[in-house]
XYZ file of C-alpha atoms in Angstrom:
721
model
C -113.436 51.499 -173.371
C -112.747 50.135 -176.844
C -110.625 53.168 -177.785
C -108.621 52.872 -174.558
C -107.984 49.191 -175.319
C -106.757 50.086 -178.786
C -104.437 52.818 -177.491
C -103.054 50.596 -174.701
C -102.409 47.661 -177.034
C -100.703 49.873 -179.605
C -98.453 51.365 -176.926
C -97.575 47.943 -175.523
C -96.800 46.551 -178.974
C -94.358 49.361 -179.701
C -92.536 48.786 -176.430
C -92.378 45.026 -176.793
C -91.278 44.993 -180.411
C -88.786 47.746 -181.070
C -87.655 46.134 -184.343
C -91.191 46.262 -185.751
C -91.634 49.960 -184.951
C -88.081 50.833 -186.078
C -88.815 49.143 -189.414
C -91.824 51.398 -189.934
C -89.881 54.542 -188.992
C -87.047 53.541 -191.326
C -89.492 52.997 -194.183
C -90.976 56.476 -193.715
C -87.566 58.157 -193.461
C -86.303 56.384 -196.586
C -89.362 57.451 -198.572
C -88.941 61.097 -197.625
C -85.188 61.174 -198.350
C -85.563 59.873 -201.898
C -88.650 61.975 -202.683
C -87.115 65.211 -201.357
C -84.033 64.903 -203.569
C -85.236 67.701 -205.856
C -85.193 70.190 -202.959
C -81.588 69.596 -201.936
C -79.072 72.405 -202.432
C -76.818 70.506 -204.776
C -79.733 69.587 -207.080
C -81.030 73.172 -207.137
C -77.490 74.311 -207.947
C -77.117 71.781 -210.765
C -80.434 72.749 -212.355
C -78.802 75.960 -213.569
C -76.245 74.056 -215.676
C -77.553 70.538 -216.234
C -81.299 71.075 -216.181
C -82.045 68.349 -218.747
C -79.902 65.765 -216.987
C -81.331 66.704 -213.580
C -84.888 66.486 -214.921
C -84.128 63.009 -216.258
C -82.650 61.993 -212.904
C -85.668 63.298 -210.983
C -87.997 61.633 -213.494
C -86.513 58.294 -212.420
C -87.217 58.931 -208.753
C -90.875 57.789 -209.010
C -89.561 54.468 -210.370
C -87.187 54.169 -207.404
C -90.058 55.188 -205.104
C -92.391 52.500 -206.490
C -89.624 49.880 -206.329
C -88.904 50.845 -202.711
C -92.642 50.639 -201.962
C -92.723 47.166 -203.471
C -89.790 45.951 -201.352
C -90.952 47.603 -198.160
C -94.478 46.236 -198.598
C -93.180 42.702 -198.145
C -91.015 43.855 -195.258
C -93.998 45.481 -193.518
C -96.118 42.409 -194.275
C -93.464 40.177 -192.724
C -93.105 42.436 -189.670
C -96.873 42.640 -189.154
C -97.207 38.878 -189.472
C -94.664 38.399 -186.712
C -96.542 40.955 -184.598
C -99.818 39.081 -185.055
C -98.265 35.674 -184.389
C -96.864 36.760 -181.047
C -100.315 38.091 -180.034
C -102.198 35.026 -181.264
C -103.250 33.832 -177.789
C -104.386 37.365 -176.889
C -106.689 37.485 -179.921
C -108.069 34.052 -179.060
C -108.952 35.256 -175.557
C -110.759 38.279 -177.008
C -112.932 35.957 -179.102
C -113.629 33.674 -176.112
C -114.791 36.704 -174.118
C -117.357 37.482 -176.809
C -115.664 39.928 -179.171
C -116.844 39.535 -182.749
C -114.249 38.849 -185.454
C -115.276 41.983 -187.341
C -114.580 44.089 -184.252
C -111.268 42.296 -183.702
C -110.144 43.097 -187.262
C -111.294 46.717 -186.759
C -109.249 46.857 -183.550
C -106.235 45.527 -185.455
C -106.610 48.208 -188.156
C -107.053 50.954 -185.537
C -103.926 49.848 -183.655
C -102.042 49.750 -186.945
C -103.255 53.263 -187.793
C -102.036 54.672 -184.444
C -98.675 52.961 -184.823
C -98.443 54.138 -188.437
C -99.260 57.711 -187.431
C -96.505 57.751 -184.822
C -94.104 56.082 -187.275
C -94.958 58.766 -189.834
C -94.210 61.555 -187.387
C -90.934 59.981 -186.248
C -89.906 58.939 -189.756
C -90.617 62.348 -191.303
C -88.653 64.101 -188.558
C -85.708 61.714 -188.961
C -85.962 61.742 -192.761
C -86.101 65.547 -192.846
C -83.100 65.794 -190.550
C -81.091 63.245 -192.575
C -82.035 64.968 -195.840
C -80.706 68.266 -194.462
C -77.533 66.592 -193.194
C -76.954 64.939 -196.588
C -77.623 68.205 -198.425
C -75.331 70.205 -196.154
C -72.572 67.575 -196.238
C -72.558 67.349 -200.040
C -72.640 71.148 -200.333
C -69.605 71.443 -198.075
C -67.697 68.630 -199.763
C -68.418 69.831 -203.283
C -68.496 73.577 -203.080
C -66.380 74.074 -199.981
C -69.025 76.415 -198.655
C -69.801 77.938 -202.056
C -73.194 76.344 -202.558
C -75.331 78.209 -200.054
C -77.369 75.997 -197.763
C -80.976 76.814 -197.036
C -83.284 74.680 -194.935
C -85.926 73.253 -197.235
C -89.099 71.262 -196.658
C -90.635 69.307 -199.517
C -94.413 69.294 -199.134
C -94.853 66.929 -202.094
C -92.340 64.488 -200.552
C -94.306 64.540 -197.278
C -97.628 63.922 -199.063
C -96.338 61.043 -201.189
C -94.561 59.544 -198.184
C -97.797 59.574 -196.168
C -99.851 58.179 -199.049
C -97.355 55.437 -199.962
C -96.675 54.335 -196.415
C -100.313 54.252 -195.320
C -101.188 52.375 -198.513
C -98.719 49.518 -197.977
C -99.528 49.424 -194.248
C -103.265 49.255 -194.955
C -102.894 46.512 -197.592
C -100.633 44.465 -195.288
C -103.062 44.766 -192.369
C -106.051 43.884 -194.556
C -104.269 40.746 -195.805
C -103.304 39.689 -192.282
C -106.691 40.728 -190.910
C -108.330 38.411 -193.432
C -106.059 35.614 -192.310
C -106.961 36.343 -188.676
C -110.677 36.397 -189.556
C -110.457 32.880 -191.040
C -108.760 31.315 -188.009
C -110.692 29.445 -185.331
C -110.454 30.185 -181.600
C -108.535 27.000 -180.777
C -105.955 27.819 -183.484
C -105.351 31.224 -181.962
C -105.163 29.923 -178.393
C -102.687 27.181 -179.255
C -100.545 29.647 -181.279
C -98.206 28.153 -183.860
C -97.149 24.609 -183.201
C -93.543 23.549 -183.719
C -93.033 22.359 -187.261
C -91.764 18.882 -187.885
C -88.043 19.025 -188.613
C -86.938 17.517 -191.906
C -83.134 17.378 -191.909
C -82.952 15.137 -194.980
C -80.236 12.554 -195.603
C -76.517 13.091 -195.134
C -75.654 12.335 -198.773
C -78.384 14.619 -200.070
C -77.209 17.492 -197.881
C -73.590 17.021 -198.988
C -74.756 17.079 -202.607
C -76.619 20.328 -201.915
C -73.446 21.908 -200.528
C -71.313 20.647 -203.430
C -73.830 21.784 -206.038
C -74.141 25.172 -204.357
C -70.365 25.567 -204.136
C -69.917 24.624 -207.813
C -72.608 27.075 -208.942
C -71.075 29.818 -206.797
C -67.627 29.024 -208.226
C -68.935 29.247 -211.801
C -70.692 32.514 -210.979
C -67.488 33.927 -209.462
C -65.479 32.849 -212.532
C -67.935 34.521 -214.905
C -67.908 37.727 -212.864
C -64.113 37.865 -212.597
C -63.146 36.839 -216.126
C -66.192 37.128 -218.424
C -67.878 40.195 -216.916
C -68.480 42.095 -220.173
C -68.906 39.191 -222.610
C -71.985 39.292 -224.841
C -72.631 42.916 -223.925
C -72.797 42.123 -220.225
C -75.541 39.501 -220.631
C -73.395 36.921 -218.849
C -73.705 39.073 -215.754
C -77.374 38.058 -215.465
C -76.348 34.409 -215.885
C -73.808 34.856 -213.084
C -76.444 36.490 -210.874
C -78.875 33.599 -211.465
C -76.217 30.948 -210.846
C -74.953 32.763 -207.751
C -78.461 33.083 -206.302
C -79.266 29.412 -206.936
C -75.864 28.371 -205.563
C -76.439 30.420 -202.399
C -79.838 28.796 -201.828
C -78.480 25.256 -202.334
C -75.450 25.925 -200.147
C -77.594 27.291 -197.311
C -80.040 24.391 -197.574
C -77.328 21.755 -197.333
C -75.209 23.592 -194.762
C -78.153 24.274 -192.466
C -79.132 20.614 -192.309
C -75.559 19.482 -191.643
C -75.038 21.847 -188.720
C -75.956 19.034 -186.377
C -72.547 17.494 -187.082
C -70.938 20.350 -185.172
C -72.862 19.362 -182.076
C -71.917 15.683 -182.356
C -68.251 16.441 -183.106
C -67.787 18.523 -179.965
C -68.735 15.952 -177.325
C -66.653 17.532 -174.574
C -68.665 20.757 -174.727
C -72.015 19.147 -175.455
C -73.287 19.632 -171.904
C -71.407 22.818 -171.084
C -73.172 26.146 -171.455
C -76.053 24.612 -173.433
C -73.634 24.160 -176.367
C -75.580 21.383 -178.067
C -78.908 23.143 -177.485
C -77.534 26.331 -179.052
C -76.321 24.550 -182.179
C -79.551 22.547 -182.521
C -81.632 25.722 -182.263
C -79.416 27.448 -184.813
C -79.592 24.430 -187.127
C -83.362 24.337 -186.906
C -83.652 28.053 -187.657
C -81.419 27.790 -190.741
C -82.661 24.425 -192.048
C -86.353 25.324 -191.951
C -85.827 28.763 -193.464
C -82.821 28.160 -195.699
C -84.407 29.968 -198.649
C -85.142 33.152 -196.700
C -81.651 33.031 -195.122
C -80.162 32.678 -198.615
C -82.247 35.619 -199.835
C -80.938 37.776 -196.977
C -77.392 36.766 -197.923
C -78.060 37.796 -201.533
C -79.530 41.120 -200.366
C -76.473 41.782 -198.185
C -74.209 40.926 -201.136
C -76.031 43.441 -203.336
C -75.890 45.936 -200.494
C -72.111 45.567 -200.134
C -71.563 45.997 -203.881
C -73.909 48.983 -204.178
C -72.444 50.724 -201.136
C -68.915 50.151 -202.474
C -69.954 51.568 -205.843
C -71.588 54.585 -204.235
C -68.588 55.132 -201.965
C -66.188 55.063 -204.942
C -68.331 57.681 -206.651
C -68.253 59.877 -203.553
C -64.465 59.648 -203.665
C -64.729 61.580 -206.921
C -65.952 64.606 -204.955
C -62.354 65.538 -204.188
C -61.527 65.610 -207.910
C -64.509 67.721 -208.971
C -62.948 70.964 -207.885
C -59.555 70.284 -209.497
C -59.061 71.998 -212.844
C -56.586 69.472 -214.356
C -55.978 70.730 -217.919
C -58.781 73.315 -217.810
C -57.485 76.886 -217.913
C -60.173 79.352 -218.908
C -63.318 80.201 -216.950
C -65.357 81.486 -219.910
C -65.427 81.066 -223.683
C -67.529 83.481 -225.755
C -68.447 82.894 -229.398
C -69.704 85.550 -231.807
C -68.652 88.485 -233.955
C -65.039 89.186 -233.003
C -65.298 92.974 -232.793
C -68.600 93.006 -230.902
C -67.444 90.336 -228.439
C -64.152 92.107 -227.825
C -65.945 95.416 -227.358
C -68.309 93.888 -224.790
C -65.587 92.012 -222.870
C -63.485 95.192 -222.601
C -66.461 97.304 -221.518
C -66.547 98.934 -218.103
C -69.002 96.449 -216.579
C -67.033 93.375 -217.722
C -63.467 94.537 -217.060
C -63.561 93.610 -213.332
C -64.278 89.984 -214.317
C -61.869 89.623 -217.262
C -58.223 88.611 -217.128
C -55.967 86.955 -219.713
C -58.379 87.790 -222.552
C -57.281 85.790 -225.585
C -58.640 85.211 -229.087
C -58.499 81.562 -230.161
C -58.631 81.089 -233.938
C -58.951 77.606 -235.377
C -59.785 75.891 -238.650
C -58.903 72.918 -240.872
C -56.070 72.820 -243.402
C -57.123 72.964 -247.026
C -56.414 70.152 -249.527
C -54.443 70.156 -252.757
C -56.485 70.868 -255.832
C -55.389 67.682 -257.620
C -57.391 64.521 -257.072
C -55.802 61.415 -255.581
C -56.036 57.800 -256.716
C -59.586 57.380 -255.399
C -60.770 60.671 -256.819
C -60.345 62.336 -253.425
C -58.350 65.558 -252.885
C -54.755 65.065 -251.758
C -53.453 66.120 -248.363
C -50.798 68.818 -248.150
C -49.167 66.926 -245.275
C -46.594 64.168 -245.646
C -45.814 62.734 -242.216
C -44.563 59.322 -243.342
C -41.162 59.711 -241.593
C -42.787 60.664 -238.283
C -45.255 57.808 -238.764
C -42.399 55.350 -239.214
C -40.671 56.571 -236.035
C -43.854 56.289 -233.954
C -44.455 52.744 -235.259
C -40.913 51.807 -234.235
C -41.641 53.146 -230.721
C -44.692 50.876 -230.345
C -44.587 47.651 -228.292
C -43.869 44.627 -230.493
C -47.397 43.203 -230.525
C -48.966 46.495 -231.655
C -46.205 47.142 -234.188
C -46.766 43.757 -235.837
C -50.526 44.333 -236.071
C -50.044 47.720 -237.774
C -47.355 46.554 -240.191
C -49.367 43.483 -241.164
C -52.538 45.532 -241.643
C -54.473 43.570 -239.014
C -55.244 46.704 -236.986
C -58.057 48.471 -238.814
C -59.349 50.783 -236.080
C -57.778 52.891 -233.357
C -59.102 53.574 -229.874
C -57.782 56.212 -227.494
C -57.557 54.951 -223.926
C -55.642 55.635 -220.730
C -54.740 51.923 -220.774
C -52.917 52.268 -224.122
C -49.179 52.997 -224.455
C -48.458 56.648 -225.306
C -47.111 55.710 -228.750
C -50.335 53.857 -229.641
C -52.513 56.841 -228.702
C -50.213 59.137 -230.703
C -50.337 56.896 -233.735
C -54.126 56.511 -233.577
C -54.701 60.267 -233.381
C -52.244 61.275 -236.101
C -53.296 58.471 -238.446
C -56.724 60.100 -238.596
C -55.979 63.784 -238.035
C -52.636 64.380 -239.771
C -53.995 64.236 -243.339
C -56.314 67.206 -242.748
C -55.224 68.675 -239.432
C -56.733 71.503 -237.468
C -54.598 74.659 -237.462
C -54.059 77.049 -234.569
C -52.076 80.282 -235.125
C -49.037 80.735 -232.936
C -50.370 84.008 -231.493
C -53.479 82.263 -230.129
C -51.496 79.573 -228.336
C -48.962 82.099 -227.075
C -51.819 83.880 -225.310
C -52.659 80.602 -223.542
C -49.010 80.043 -222.577
C -48.771 83.569 -221.220
C -51.828 82.932 -219.014
C -50.053 79.994 -217.318
C -46.709 81.805 -217.058
C -44.888 79.926 -219.827
C -42.603 81.401 -222.493
C -44.041 82.065 -225.998
C -43.209 79.594 -228.784
C -41.377 81.958 -231.201
C -41.689 79.471 -234.079
C -39.499 79.808 -237.164
C -41.112 80.045 -240.577
C -40.405 76.330 -241.230
C -41.357 75.136 -237.753
C -44.599 73.963 -236.122
C -45.683 72.440 -232.820
C -48.049 69.525 -232.326
C -50.993 70.094 -230.005
C -52.803 67.184 -228.344
C -55.923 67.549 -226.235
C -54.856 66.354 -222.764
C -58.444 65.511 -221.763
C -58.955 63.159 -224.704
C -55.459 61.663 -224.794
C -55.327 60.963 -221.022
C -51.901 62.582 -220.580
C -50.115 61.954 -217.285
C -47.843 64.978 -217.710
C -49.247 68.162 -219.251
C -45.764 69.555 -219.898
C -44.302 66.799 -222.057
C -44.912 63.580 -223.983
C -41.815 61.396 -223.432
C -42.121 59.150 -226.507
C -42.848 62.002 -228.927
C -40.213 64.273 -227.361
C -37.561 61.558 -227.705
C -38.362 61.113 -231.402
C -38.331 64.862 -232.084
C -35.153 65.568 -230.099
C -33.331 62.774 -231.912
C -34.459 64.180 -235.273
C -33.368 67.706 -234.237
C -29.858 66.484 -233.356
C -29.571 64.788 -236.740
C -31.000 67.840 -238.538
C -33.743 65.644 -239.974
C -37.212 66.811 -240.946
C -39.946 64.290 -240.138
C -42.752 66.100 -241.936
C -43.421 68.205 -244.993
C -46.327 70.527 -245.775
C -46.995 71.421 -249.417
C -43.634 69.821 -250.320
C -41.776 72.081 -247.867
C -39.692 70.517 -245.091
C -41.141 71.264 -241.660
C -39.466 70.860 -238.276
C -41.510 70.025 -235.169
C -40.934 71.748 -231.816
C -40.825 69.258 -228.911
C -42.054 69.678 -225.318
C -44.744 72.330 -225.279
C -47.263 72.518 -222.399
C -50.735 71.187 -223.244
C -53.866 72.840 -221.861
C -57.550 72.933 -222.740
C -58.270 75.385 -225.552
C -61.649 76.543 -224.199
C -63.604 76.586 -220.951
C -65.682 73.487 -221.634
C -66.681 71.689 -224.841
C -67.078 74.176 -227.691
C -63.831 72.900 -229.285
C -63.489 69.115 -229.039
C -60.480 68.044 -231.087
C -57.854 65.388 -230.489
C -54.937 67.214 -232.117
C -53.909 70.277 -234.114
C -50.866 71.882 -235.749
C -49.731 75.090 -234.064
C -48.273 77.097 -236.962
C -46.810 80.596 -237.482
C -49.512 83.185 -238.175
C -48.545 83.670 -241.836
C -48.710 79.895 -242.427
C -52.137 79.817 -240.762
C -53.431 82.377 -243.260
C -51.910 80.517 -246.239
C -53.057 77.001 -245.354
C -56.453 77.667 -243.732
C -59.656 76.425 -245.329
C -61.656 79.609 -244.719
C -64.943 77.694 -244.715
C -63.900 75.974 -241.486
C -62.658 79.083 -239.667
C -63.984 79.684 -236.145
C -62.980 82.075 -233.371
C -63.510 82.084 -229.605
C -62.729 84.653 -226.917
C -61.391 83.118 -223.728
C -60.825 84.773 -220.375
C -60.302 83.997 -216.706
C -61.675 85.513 -213.529
C -58.908 87.755 -212.062
C -56.926 86.045 -209.335
C -57.295 89.050 -207.059
C -61.086 88.772 -207.269
C -60.893 85.033 -206.554
C -58.789 85.694 -203.447
C -61.389 88.177 -202.190
C -64.647 86.400 -203.053
C -63.736 82.873 -204.092
C -64.224 81.512 -207.605
C -67.927 80.709 -207.807
C -69.449 84.051 -206.839
C -67.653 86.198 -209.473
C -68.175 83.421 -212.048
C -71.916 83.489 -211.499
C -71.969 87.305 -211.634
C -70.009 87.240 -214.906
C -72.374 84.575 -216.226
C -75.378 86.795 -215.516
C -73.768 89.687 -217.433
C -73.011 87.408 -220.401
C -76.575 86.113 -220.365
C -77.834 89.682 -220.752
C -75.457 90.313 -223.677
C -77.048 87.723 -225.962
C -73.705 86.145 -226.954
C -73.270 82.390 -227.002
C -70.871 81.303 -224.305
C -69.824 78.435 -222.082
C -68.201 78.417 -218.691
C -66.206 76.170 -216.438
C -69.335 75.999 -214.278
C -70.832 73.719 -216.929
C -67.845 71.385 -216.689
C -67.987 71.554 -212.906
C -71.746 70.957 -212.902
C -71.455 68.021 -215.283
C -68.872 66.293 -213.084
C -70.949 67.026 -210.009
C -74.056 65.578 -211.674
C -72.249 62.319 -212.405
C -71.266 62.080 -208.736
C -74.767 62.894 -207.492
C -76.525 60.592 -209.965
C -74.006 57.838 -209.323
C -74.114 57.950 -205.543
C -77.503 59.071 -204.212
C -79.689 56.361 -205.695
C -77.045 53.634 -205.484
C -76.322 54.264 -201.803
C -80.052 54.547 -201.083
C -80.758 51.132 -202.616
C -77.681 49.636 -200.939
C -78.764 50.672 -197.445
C -82.373 49.728 -198.223
C -81.298 46.168 -199.103
C -79.184 46.042 -195.940
C -82.038 47.162 -193.685
C -84.479 44.717 -195.293
C -82.027 41.821 -194.861
C -81.304 42.701 -191.219
C -85.001 43.079 -190.400
C -85.859 39.729 -191.983
C -83.056 37.984 -190.064
C -84.094 39.557 -186.758
C -87.814 38.863 -187.126
C -87.166 35.348 -188.405
C -85.126 34.599 -185.304
C -87.780 36.069 -183.008
C -90.472 34.027 -184.764
C -88.539 30.842 -184.073
C -87.954 32.004 -180.515
C -91.707 32.422 -180.046
C -92.477 29.005 -181.534
C -89.913 27.175 -179.390
C -90.455 29.079 -176.129
C -91.629 25.924 -174.379
C -88.178 24.397 -174.769
C -86.690 27.038 -172.478
C -89.287 26.147 -169.825
C -88.201 22.513 -170.167
C -84.565 23.546 -169.776
C -85.418 25.362 -166.542
C -86.997 22.169 -165.210
C -83.788 20.317 -166.057
C -81.747 22.778 -163.990
C -80.627 25.379 -166.534
C -80.234 28.907 -165.184
C -81.935 31.902 -166.749
C -78.542 33.539 -167.421
C -77.345 30.405 -169.229
C -80.375 30.384 -171.480
C -79.931 34.063 -172.334
C -76.275 33.465 -173.233
C -77.353 30.574 -175.447
C -79.926 32.780 -177.125
C -77.325 35.550 -177.688
C -75.035 33.042 -179.399
C -77.927 31.972 -181.612
C -78.469 35.605 -182.649
C -74.770 35.979 -183.441
C -74.672 32.782 -185.522
C -77.948 33.649 -187.290
C -76.447 36.928 -188.489
C -72.910 35.666 -189.140
C -73.820 32.819 -191.516
C -75.497 34.843 -194.311
C -73.122 37.782 -193.766
C -70.022 35.564 -194.143
C -71.117 34.209 -197.518
C -72.262 37.697 -198.550
C -68.816 39.119 -197.763
C -67.154 36.544 -200.048
C -69.620 37.180 -202.898
C -69.443 40.943 -202.352
C -65.634 40.899 -202.436
C -65.714 39.018 -205.759
C -68.227 41.502 -207.190
C -66.199 44.522 -206.056
C -62.973 43.026 -207.440
C -64.621 42.468 -210.825
C -66.067 45.993 -210.919
C -62.648 47.477 -210.130
C -61.030 45.329 -212.855
C -63.524 46.508 -215.467
C -63.359 50.148 -214.260
C -67.014 50.211 -213.214
C -65.706 51.114 -209.778
C -62.897 53.604 -210.442
C -60.642 54.776 -207.643
C -58.299 57.633 -208.542
C -57.299 58.898 -205.114
C -55.762 55.903 -203.354
C -55.183 57.957 -200.208
C -58.946 58.289 -199.701
C -59.649 54.612 -200.366
C -59.032 53.240 -196.886
C -60.663 56.051 -194.832
C -63.843 55.995 -196.926
C -63.919 52.186 -197.102
C -63.441 52.028 -193.335
C -66.198 54.601 -192.764
C -68.782 52.754 -194.851
C -67.711 49.389 -193.404
C -68.271 50.822 -189.921
C -71.722 52.083 -190.946
C -72.682 48.621 -192.233
C -71.340 46.965 -189.064
C -73.229 49.446 -186.865
C -76.488 48.672 -188.708
C -75.914 44.930 -188.241
C -75.019 45.361 -184.558
C -78.112 47.496 -183.919
C -80.446 44.914 -185.427
C -78.643 42.033 -183.708
C -78.793 43.794 -180.329
C -82.468 44.628 -180.849
C -83.229 40.979 -181.668
C -81.333 39.818 -178.560
C -83.146 42.367 -176.391
C -86.551 41.280 -177.677
C -85.641 37.625 -177.152
C -84.536 38.423 -173.575
C -87.941 39.968 -173.003
C -89.648 36.828 -174.357
C -87.605 34.632 -171.996
C -88.490 36.833 -169.037
C -92.207 36.400 -169.814
C -92.076 32.606 -169.764
C -93.448 30.686 -166.783
C -90.442 29.491 -164.820
C -90.127 26.960 -162.027
C -89.577 28.556 -158.594
C -86.089 29.777 -157.646
C -84.734 29.336 -161.186
C -82.112 31.992 -160.583
């Protein structure tokens, strides 16, 4: 009999309170998704190239898991408290019929266990399905079908999900069971009495709104204009001021809502207009702090989702090669490496094989003024021309000596980046023989340089100089072309006049990062041998996967086969897969956790708003009975209640949208949110906005449905309809 009572009550509770059960299922699904991250295809793929970074990312997942447990504990506690409040009279009747309090608490725990078990089953199924969908979607977006998808099930994620969820559910039920144990029968039978409404004074409420608005304005100003001051510490000040301003604004605004009812006298008796506003005012005024907290959570959710969405937009750029040319770079003994790369087993994977030689220029033997060796390079004329090409403000700083350091940035003018690089590198430049760079040009279908004996070309790393056009540098080309027309030499090496070739294509020298230089002099081979500091000499063999093989099998499969052969050879090498994997890791690390926390905040805020409204609905149910006695129709009261739900959700969301828009604008300004592909901006923004709206609509509709059910259960006067 007792077990049947438990089962029946648990079943009834799930049907009557969909929001409560959906909250539990969502908690379980969210736990599994974050804990099963290590089993997803893209993570398994990245482990082969970025194992250290992936291990660090996965090591942070327990922290995210514990933080999510902490947040969801209070959500479950809040949801369970609402569930117990609405059954207060039922529990009182059980005690009147002779049930002991110990047995009542045991019944409560048993019902919670059944509900938790069903939530676990539903949540794990949904979480597993969503994890597979996420894994498959990312695999398709990133690898275009290259990363093979295999259905995976994380046993450890299931175990920790069960343990964590049951733990927070058990603790919440014990806390509420203790509260139930300490209540008397008459308290349970009378349920919660309406709280006395304290609307404060008009002047005090206006001051609250003004103070809140001022604090929000200061917070917005800090975020928009002082975002990175003091190492970003002002951001925490802005967050504190914004949170306090939101709380004060909600407190004052909620208590002044009654003015809306008094200002609209013509509609005061139509459609329960005044009653609707008074109910809404009471709900906001009494719980202004919790409403403000939900607004803050929605603000954080909007910002986090926008950040995660901007990172996902980078998926389209992962597969683009930009300045990268070679697929593999092998380092080692030149003859042995060449012999291996031209062997029978490697030939099918090797095309455009090219030897890159590089090293620094030697110094003069005489010592300079400071006892340091003198540079062989005199580039003073070129330096003067670049300074003249600078914008006035930068030119004045350099000529006056105020500019002591140089930073390379995509925000800088081209001339400033050129000057900063050459000011540091030109005194002891890196040298690349013409034959090495000609091999690179041949691979991209360009003509060889054919440098004269007194001619060089300047090489700049397009990845580090943020070049818009890989084929030319307008400012430098203009300077060099003007000098060529005038027959003027802008540089000398070892007191010999040198002419500089303009407009040569710039590409990456290696597959990934083995050669990280900003600039170099491309010189004739004989000059390379004469000027090279042999102690700095290094050589690298570069090659590409044959285009024919790529057309047949795609790029990734032959690259991974070639990688396996190189691994067996014992030579040190790097591949474009490492570059690809590194970019992919940044996208994964920058989107998974951020989006997870963003949607978690959103769900918590929506659940709190819905349950808070239903709690007030339960406490003020008698007012609807009174309305029926005064002649109000059931349909009128339901429409009034639906408007209350809409207003309850709209108020915190409206303020959150303003704060979120300010936060997103600041993050875009300071390149924390970076959007390269403008064409994708609106579709992705629209998609995520729709997802957020759908979540809000679902919770609002569920709250309205539950409230409808509460109205239907009330004792009405005859023939109310």
